[in-house]
Amino acid sequence: MKRAAALSALACLLAVTAAAPAASDAPAAVRGGATAAAGKASALDAVPRRGVLRVCTTGDYRPFSHRDPATGKYSGVDIAMAGDLAESLGATPRYVATTWAKLVGDLSAGRCDIAMGGVSITLPRARSVYFSEPTRTDGKTPLVRCTDKAKYRTLSQIDRPGTRVIVNPGGTNEEFARAHVHRATLTVHPDNTTIFDEIIAGRADVMMTDASETRYQAKIHPELCSLHPDKPFTFSEKSYALPRGDDEFKAYVDQWVHLATHDGTYRKYEDAWMK
């Protein structure tokens, strides 16, 4: 109840602040922020008025976002979080299907209010969108058949002729693989929901993805092992992507994430998938 009250109070304060008249001698871009200058209402006001929070998500990245192909239903850590965010705004979530290659463009074009589902913060993405306060730290690490776990622990062991590296397209996994795989064979597999079956079946040897995903896939596939997930090759953070220029909505989402990551809400959803 305290958390809900705090978010409601913040929403009211931000709405009042956004509606207050600015000094007449202030520049237009300063008076109302980037969104007001562009003639657009903040999502902080638009979402409650619409009664719907539009969430761009790929649906192919468990444990964060998964779309059941049979039912079309979404589930995952960030899907549960999206439901909470929508509820805090007096709205319901509506999921907008996207891909990793199109996620930033779909958000920037206004097809959704927020992008959720294991989105990593990167500087190229930050040129086009805002990022919320991070939800967790992460980093790229190998996922392999457990029988091969001694063979592919380092990048030098992986990047050798004869090693078959597999990666999904359009996101940070492909960026990392292309930057570090030069001598091994690199295959881009179009479906991130079946890519792990390729390793199990022996058609690929290694996938390098976020430690959180390797932990989850190792949990549901006993044949697969996540290698040194506590010491990944890289450092990254997961976050939620927001429309660039909507400062009022970003402030609200930042506060909501801060509360959820400190009051046990986010950990509860993550534990349900990871343990």
CSV table of C-alpha atoms in Angstrom, one decimal:
chain,number,residue,atom,x,y,z
A,1,MET,CA,0.0,0.0,0.0
A,2,LYS,CA,2.9,2.4,0.8
A,3,ARG,CA,4.5,1.6,-2.5
A,4,ALA,CA,1.2,2.2,-4.4
A,5,ALA,CA,0.6,5.5,-2.5
A,6,ALA,CA,4.1,6.7,-3.3
A,7,LEU,CA,3.7,6.0,-7.0
A,8,SER,CA,0.3,7.7,-7.0
A,9,ALA,CA,1.7,10.7,-5.3
A,10,LEU,CA,4.6,10.9,-7.7
A,11,ALA,CA,2.2,10.7,-10.7
A,12,CYS,CA,0.1,13.5,-9.3
A,13,LEU,CA,3.1,15.7,-8.7
A,14,LEU,CA,4.6,15.1,-12.1
A,15,ALA,CA,1.2,15.7,-13.8
A,16,VAL,CA,0.7,19.0,-11.9
A,17,THR,CA,4.3,20.1,-12.7
A,18,ALA,CA,3.8,19.3,-16.4
A,19,ALA,CA,0.6,21.2,-16.5
A,20,ALA,CA,1.9,24.3,-14.6
A,21,PRO,CA,2.5,27.4,-16.9
A,22,ALA,CA,6.2,28.2,-17.5
A,23,ALA,CA,7.9,31.6,-17.4
A,24,SER,CA,7.1,33.5,-20.6
A,25,ASP,CA,10.7,34.3,-21.3
A,26,ALA,CA,11.8,30.6,-21.3
A,27,PRO,CA,12.6,29.0,-24.6
A,28,ALA,CA,9.8,26.7,-26.0
A,29,ALA,CA,12.0,23.6,-25.7
A,30,VAL,CA,12.7,24.4,-22.0
A,31,ARG,CA,9.2,25.4,-21.1
A,32,GLY,CA,7.6,22.0,-21.7
A,33,GLY,CA,10.4,19.6,-22.3
A,34,ALA,CA,11.1,17.9,-25.5
A,35,THR,CA,7.7,16.2,-25.7
A,36,ALA,CA,5.7,19.3,-25.0
A,37,ALA,CA,7.8,21.2,-27.5
A,38,ALA,CA,7.0,18.6,-30.1
A,39,GLY,CA,3.3,19.0,-29.3
A,40,LYS,CA,2.9,15.6,-27.7
A,41,ALA,CA,1.5,14.7,-24.3
A,42,SER,CA,3.6,12.7,-21.9
A,43,ALA,CA,2.8,9.0,-21.7
A,44,LEU,CA,2.4,9.7,-18.0
A,45,ASP,CA,-0.9,11.4,-18.9
A,46,ALA,CA,-1.7,9.6,-22.1
A,47,VAL,CA,-1.5,6.0,-20.7
A,48,PRO,CA,-4.0,6.6,-17.8
A,49,ARG,CA,-6.3,8.5,-20.2
A,50,ARG,CA,-6.1,5.7,-22.8
A,51,GLY,CA,-6.4,3.0,-20.2
A,52,VAL,CA,-3.8,0.9,-22.1
A,53,LEU,CA,0.0,0.7,-21.7
A,54,ARG,CA,1.5,-0.4,-25.0
A,55,VAL,CA,4.5,-2.6,-24.5
A,56,CYS,CA,6.9,-3.4,-27.3
A,57,THR,CA,8.5,-6.9,-26.6
A,58,THR,CA,10.1,-9.6,-28.7
A,59,GLY,CA,8.5,-12.5,-27.0
A,60,ASP,CA,11.6,-14.7,-27.7
A,61,TYR,CA,13.8,-14.1,-24.7
A,62,ARG,CA,13.1,-16.2,-21.7
A,63,PRO,CA,13.2,-15.6,-18.7
A,64,PHE,CA,12.2,-12.0,-19.5
A,65,SER,CA,9.6,-12.2,-22.4
A,66,HIS,CA,8.1,-15.3,-24.0
A,67,ARG,CA,5.2,-15.6,-26.4
A,68,ASP,CA,3.5,-18.9,-26.4
A,69,PRO,CA,3.0,-19.7,-30.1
A,70,ALA,CA,0.0,-21.8,-29.5
A,71,THR,CA,-2.0,-19.3,-27.4
A,72,GLY,CA,-0.3,-16.0,-28.1
A,73,LYS,CA,0.0,-15.4,-24.4
A,74,TYR,CA,3.0,-13.6,-23.1
A,75,SER,CA,4.9,-14.5,-19.9
A,76,GLY,CA,8.2,-13.8,-18.2
A,77,VAL,CA,9.9,-11.6,-15.6
A,78,ASP,CA,9.4,-8.3,-17.6
A,79,ILE,CA,5.8,-9.3,-18.6
A,80,ALA,CA,4.9,-9.5,-14.9
A,81,MET,CA,6.6,-6.2,-14.4
A,82,ALA,CA,4.7,-4.7,-17.3
A,83,GLY,CA,1.5,-5.7,-15.6
A,84,ASP,CA,2.5,-4.0,-12.4
A,85,LEU,CA,3.5,-0.8,-14.3
A,86,ALA,CA,0.3,-0.7,-16.1
A,87,GLU,CA,-1.7,-1.2,-12.9
A,88,SER,CA,0.2,1.6,-11.2
A,89,LEU,CA,-1.1,3.9,-14.0
A,90,GLY,CA,-4.7,2.7,-13.9
A,91,ALA,CA,-4.2,0.8,-17.2
A,92,THR,CA,-3.9,-2.7,-18.7
A,93,PRO,CA,-0.9,-3.8,-20.7
A,94,ARG,CA,-1.1,-4.5,-24.5
A,95,TYR,CA,1.9,-6.2,-26.0
A,96,VAL,CA,3.2,-5.0,-29.4
A,97,ALA,CA,5.2,-7.7,-31.1
A,98,THR,CA,8.6,-6.5,-32.3
A,99,THR,CA,12.1,-7.9,-33.1
A,100,TRP,CA,15.5,-7.0,-31.8
A,101,ALA,CA,16.4,-5.3,-35.0
A,102,LYS,CA,13.2,-3.2,-35.0
A,103,LEU,CA,12.7,-2.6,-31.3
A,104,VAL,CA,14.3,0.8,-31.1
A,105,GLY,CA,12.6,2.0,-34.3
A,106,ASP,CA,9.2,0.8,-33.2
A,107,LEU,CA,9.5,2.7,-29.9
A,108,SER,CA,10.8,5.8,-31.5
A,109,ALA,CA,8.0,5.7,-34.1
A,110,GLY,CA,5.4,5.8,-31.3
A,111,ARG,CA,4.1,2.2,-31.8
A,112,CYS,CA,4.5,1.6,-28.1
A,113,ASP,CA,5.0,3.5,-24.8
A,114,ILE,CA,7.8,1.4,-23.5
A,115,ALA,CA,10.0,-1.5,-24.6
A,116,MET,CA,10.4,-4.4,-22.1
A,117,GLY,CA,11.8,-7.9,-22.2
A,118,GLY,CA,15.5,-8.2,-21.3
A,119,VAL,CA,16.6,-5.1,-23.1
A,120,SER,CA,20.3,-4.3,-22.6
A,121,ILE,CA,21.5,-0.7,-22.3
A,122,THR,CA,23.8,0.2,-25.1
A,123,LEU,CA,25.2,3.6,-26.2
A,124,PRO,CA,23.9,3.2,-29.8
A,125,ARG,CA,20.4,2.6,-28.5
A,126,ALA,CA,20.8,5.5,-26.0
A,127,ARG,CA,21.1,7.8,-29.0
A,128,SER,CA,17.6,7.1,-29.9
A,129,VAL,CA,15.7,6.2,-26.7
A,130,TYR,CA,15.8,6.8,-23.0
A,131,PHE,CA,16.7,4.0,-20.6
A,132,SER,CA,15.1,3.6,-17.2
A,133,GLU,CA,17.0,2.9,-14.0
A,134,PRO,CA,18.6,-0.6,-14.5
A,135,THR,CA,16.8,-3.7,-13.2
A,136,ARG,CA,19.9,-6.0,-13.1
A,137,THR,CA,23.4,-6.4,-14.2
A,138,ASP,CA,24.4,-9.0,-16.8
A,139,GLY,CA,27.0,-9.9,-19.5
A,140,LYS,CA,27.8,-12.3,-22.3
A,141,THR,CA,28.9,-15.8,-21.4
A,142,PRO,CA,28.9,-19.2,-23.2
A,143,LEU,CA,26.2,-21.8,-23.2
A,144,VAL,CA,27.4,-25.2,-24.3
A,145,ARG,CA,26.7,-28.9,-24.1
A,146,CYS,CA,27.7,-30.1,-20.6
A,147,THR,CA,30.0,-32.7,-22.2
A,148,ASP,CA,32.0,-29.8,-23.8
A,149,LYS,CA,32.1,-27.4,-20.8
A,150,ALA,CA,35.9,-27.7,-20.5
A,151,LYS,CA,36.5,-26.9,-24.2
A,152,TYR,CA,34.8,-23.5,-24.6
A,153,ARG,CA,35.5,-21.5,-21.4
A,154,THR,CA,37.4,-18.6,-23.0
A,155,LEU,CA,37.1,-16.6,-26.1
A,156,SER,CA,40.3,-18.0,-27.5
A,157,GLN,CA,39.0,-21.5,-27.0
A,158,ILE,CA,35.8,-20.6,-28.7
A,159,ASP,CA,37.3,-18.7,-31.7
A,160,ARG,CA,39.0,-21.6,-33.3
A,161,PRO,CA,38.5,-23.3,-36.7
A,162,GLY,CA,36.0,-26.1,-36.3
A,163,THR,CA,34.0,-24.5,-33.5
A,164,ARG,CA,30.4,-23.8,-34.6
A,165,VAL,CA,29.1,-20.6,-32.9
A,166,ILE,CA,25.4,-19.9,-33.2
A,167,VAL,CA,23.6,-16.6,-32.6
A,168,ASN,CA,20.2,-14.9,-32.9
A,169,PRO,CA,20.0,-11.9,-35.2
A,170,GLY,CA,19.6,-8.2,-34.6
A,171,GLY,CA,20.6,-7.6,-31.0
A,172,THR,CA,23.6,-7.4,-28.7
A,173,ASN,CA,24.3,-11.2,-29.0
A,174,GLU,CA,25.0,-10.8,-32.7
A,175,GLU,CA,27.0,-7.6,-32.2
A,176,PHE,CA,29.2,-9.4,-29.6
A,177,ALA,CA,29.6,-12.6,-31.8
A,178,ARG,CA,30.6,-10.6,-34.9
A,179,ALA,CA,33.2,-8.6,-32.9
A,180,HIS,CA,34.8,-11.7,-31.3
A,181,VAL,CA,34.3,-14.6,-33.7
A,182,HIS,CA,36.8,-14.5,-36.6
A,183,ARG,CA,38.1,-18.1,-37.1
A,184,ALA,CA,35.2,-20.2,-35.8
A,185,THR,CA,32.1,-20.7,-38.0
A,186,LEU,CA,29.4,-18.3,-37.1
A,187,THR,CA,25.8,-19.1,-38.0
A,188,VAL,CA,22.8,-16.7,-37.5
A,189,HIS,CA,19.7,-18.7,-36.5
A,190,PRO,CA,16.5,-16.7,-37.0
A,191,ASP,CA,14.4,-18.1,-34.2
A,192,ASN,CA,15.7,-17.4,-30.6
A,193,THR,CA,13.1,-19.8,-29.2
A,194,THR,CA,14.6,-22.9,-31.0
A,195,ILE,CA,18.3,-21.8,-31.1
A,196,PHE,CA,19.2,-23.9,-28.1
A,197,ASP,CA,17.9,-27.1,-29.7
A,198,GLU,CA,20.6,-26.6,-32.3
A,199,ILE,CA,23.3,-27.0,-29.6
A,200,ILE,CA,21.5,-30.0,-28.0
A,201,ALA,CA,21.2,-31.7,-31.4
A,202,GLY,CA,24.9,-31.2,-32.1
A,203,ARG,CA,24.4,-28.9,-35.0
A,204,ALA,CA,26.1,-26.0,-33.1
A,205,ASP,CA,28.6,-25.9,-30.2
A,206,VAL,CA,28.4,-22.6,-28.5
A,207,MET,CA,26.0,-19.7,-28.0
A,208,MET,CA,27.2,-16.6,-26.2
A,209,THR,CA,24.3,-14.7,-24.7
A,210,ASP,CA,23.4,-12.9,-21.4
A,211,ALA,CA,24.3,-14.9,-18.3
A,212,SER,CA,20.6,-14.6,-17.2
A,213,GLU,CA,19.5,-16.4,-20.3
A,214,THR,CA,22.2,-19.1,-20.0
A,215,ARG,CA,21.2,-19.8,-16.4
A,216,TYR,CA,17.5,-20.2,-17.4
A,217,GLN,CA,18.3,-22.4,-20.5
A,218,ALA,CA,20.6,-24.6,-18.4
A,219,LYS,CA,17.8,-25.0,-15.9
A,220,ILE,CA,15.3,-26.2,-18.4
A,221,HIS,CA,17.7,-28.2,-20.5
A,222,PRO,CA,19.9,-30.5,-18.3
A,223,GLU,CA,22.1,-31.2,-21.4
A,224,LEU,CA,23.3,-27.6,-21.5
A,225,CYS,CA,25.7,-25.8,-19.1
A,226,SER,CA,26.1,-22.1,-18.4
A,227,LEU,CA,29.9,-21.3,-18.2
A,228,HIS,CA,31.0,-18.9,-15.5
A,229,PRO,CA,27.8,-16.8,-15.4
A,230,ASP,CA,29.1,-15.0,-12.4
A,231,LYS,CA,32.1,-13.8,-14.4
A,232,PRO,CA,30.8,-13.1,-17.9
A,233,PHE,CA,33.0,-11.8,-20.7
A,234,THR,CA,31.3,-8.4,-20.6
A,235,PHE,CA,29.4,-6.0,-18.3
A,236,SER,CA,25.9,-4.9,-19.2
A,237,GLU,CA,22.7,-3.8,-17.5
A,238,LYS,CA,19.1,-4.7,-18.2
A,239,SER,CA,16.6,-1.8,-18.4
A,240,TYR,CA,13.4,-0.6,-20.0
A,241,ALA,CA,13.5,1.6,-23.1
A,242,LEU,CA,11.4,4.8,-23.2
A,243,PRO,CA,10.6,7.4,-25.8
A,244,ARG,CA,13.4,10.0,-26.0
A,245,GLY,CA,12.3,13.3,-24.7
A,246,ASP,CA,9.5,12.2,-22.4
A,247,ASP,CA,11.1,13.3,-19.2
A,248,GLU,CA,8.0,13.1,-17.1
A,249,PHE,CA,7.3,9.5,-18.0
A,250,LYS,CA,11.0,8.6,-17.5
A,251,ALA,CA,11.0,10.1,-14.0
A,252,TYR,CA,7.9,8.0,-13.1
A,253,VAL,CA,9.3,4.8,-14.5
A,254,ASP,CA,12.6,5.4,-12.8
A,255,GLN,CA,10.9,5.7,-9.4
A,256,TRP,CA,8.7,2.6,-10.1
A,257,VAL,CA,11.8,0.6,-11.0
A,258,HIS,CA,13.7,1.8,-8.0
A,259,LEU,CA,10.9,0.7,-5.7
A,260,ALA,CA,10.4,-2.6,-7.4
A,261,THR,CA,14.1,-3.5,-7.3
A,262,HIS,CA,14.4,-2.6,-3.6
A,263,ASP,CA,11.1,-3.9,-2.1
A,264,GLY,CA,11.5,-7.5,-3.4
A,265,THR,CA,9.0,-7.2,-6.3
A,266,TYR,CA,11.5,-7.7,-9.1
A,267,ARG,CA,13.4,-10.4,-7.2
A,268,LYS,CA,10.1,-12.3,-6.6
A,269,TYR,CA,9.4,-12.4,-10.4
A,270,GLU,CA,13.0,-13.3,-11.3
A,271,ASP,CA,13.1,-16.1,-8.7
A,272,ALA,CA,9.9,-17.6,-10.1
A,273,TRP,CA,11.8,-18.1,-13.4
A,274,MET,CA,15.4,-18.6,-12.4
A,275,LYS,CA,15.1,-21.0,-9.4
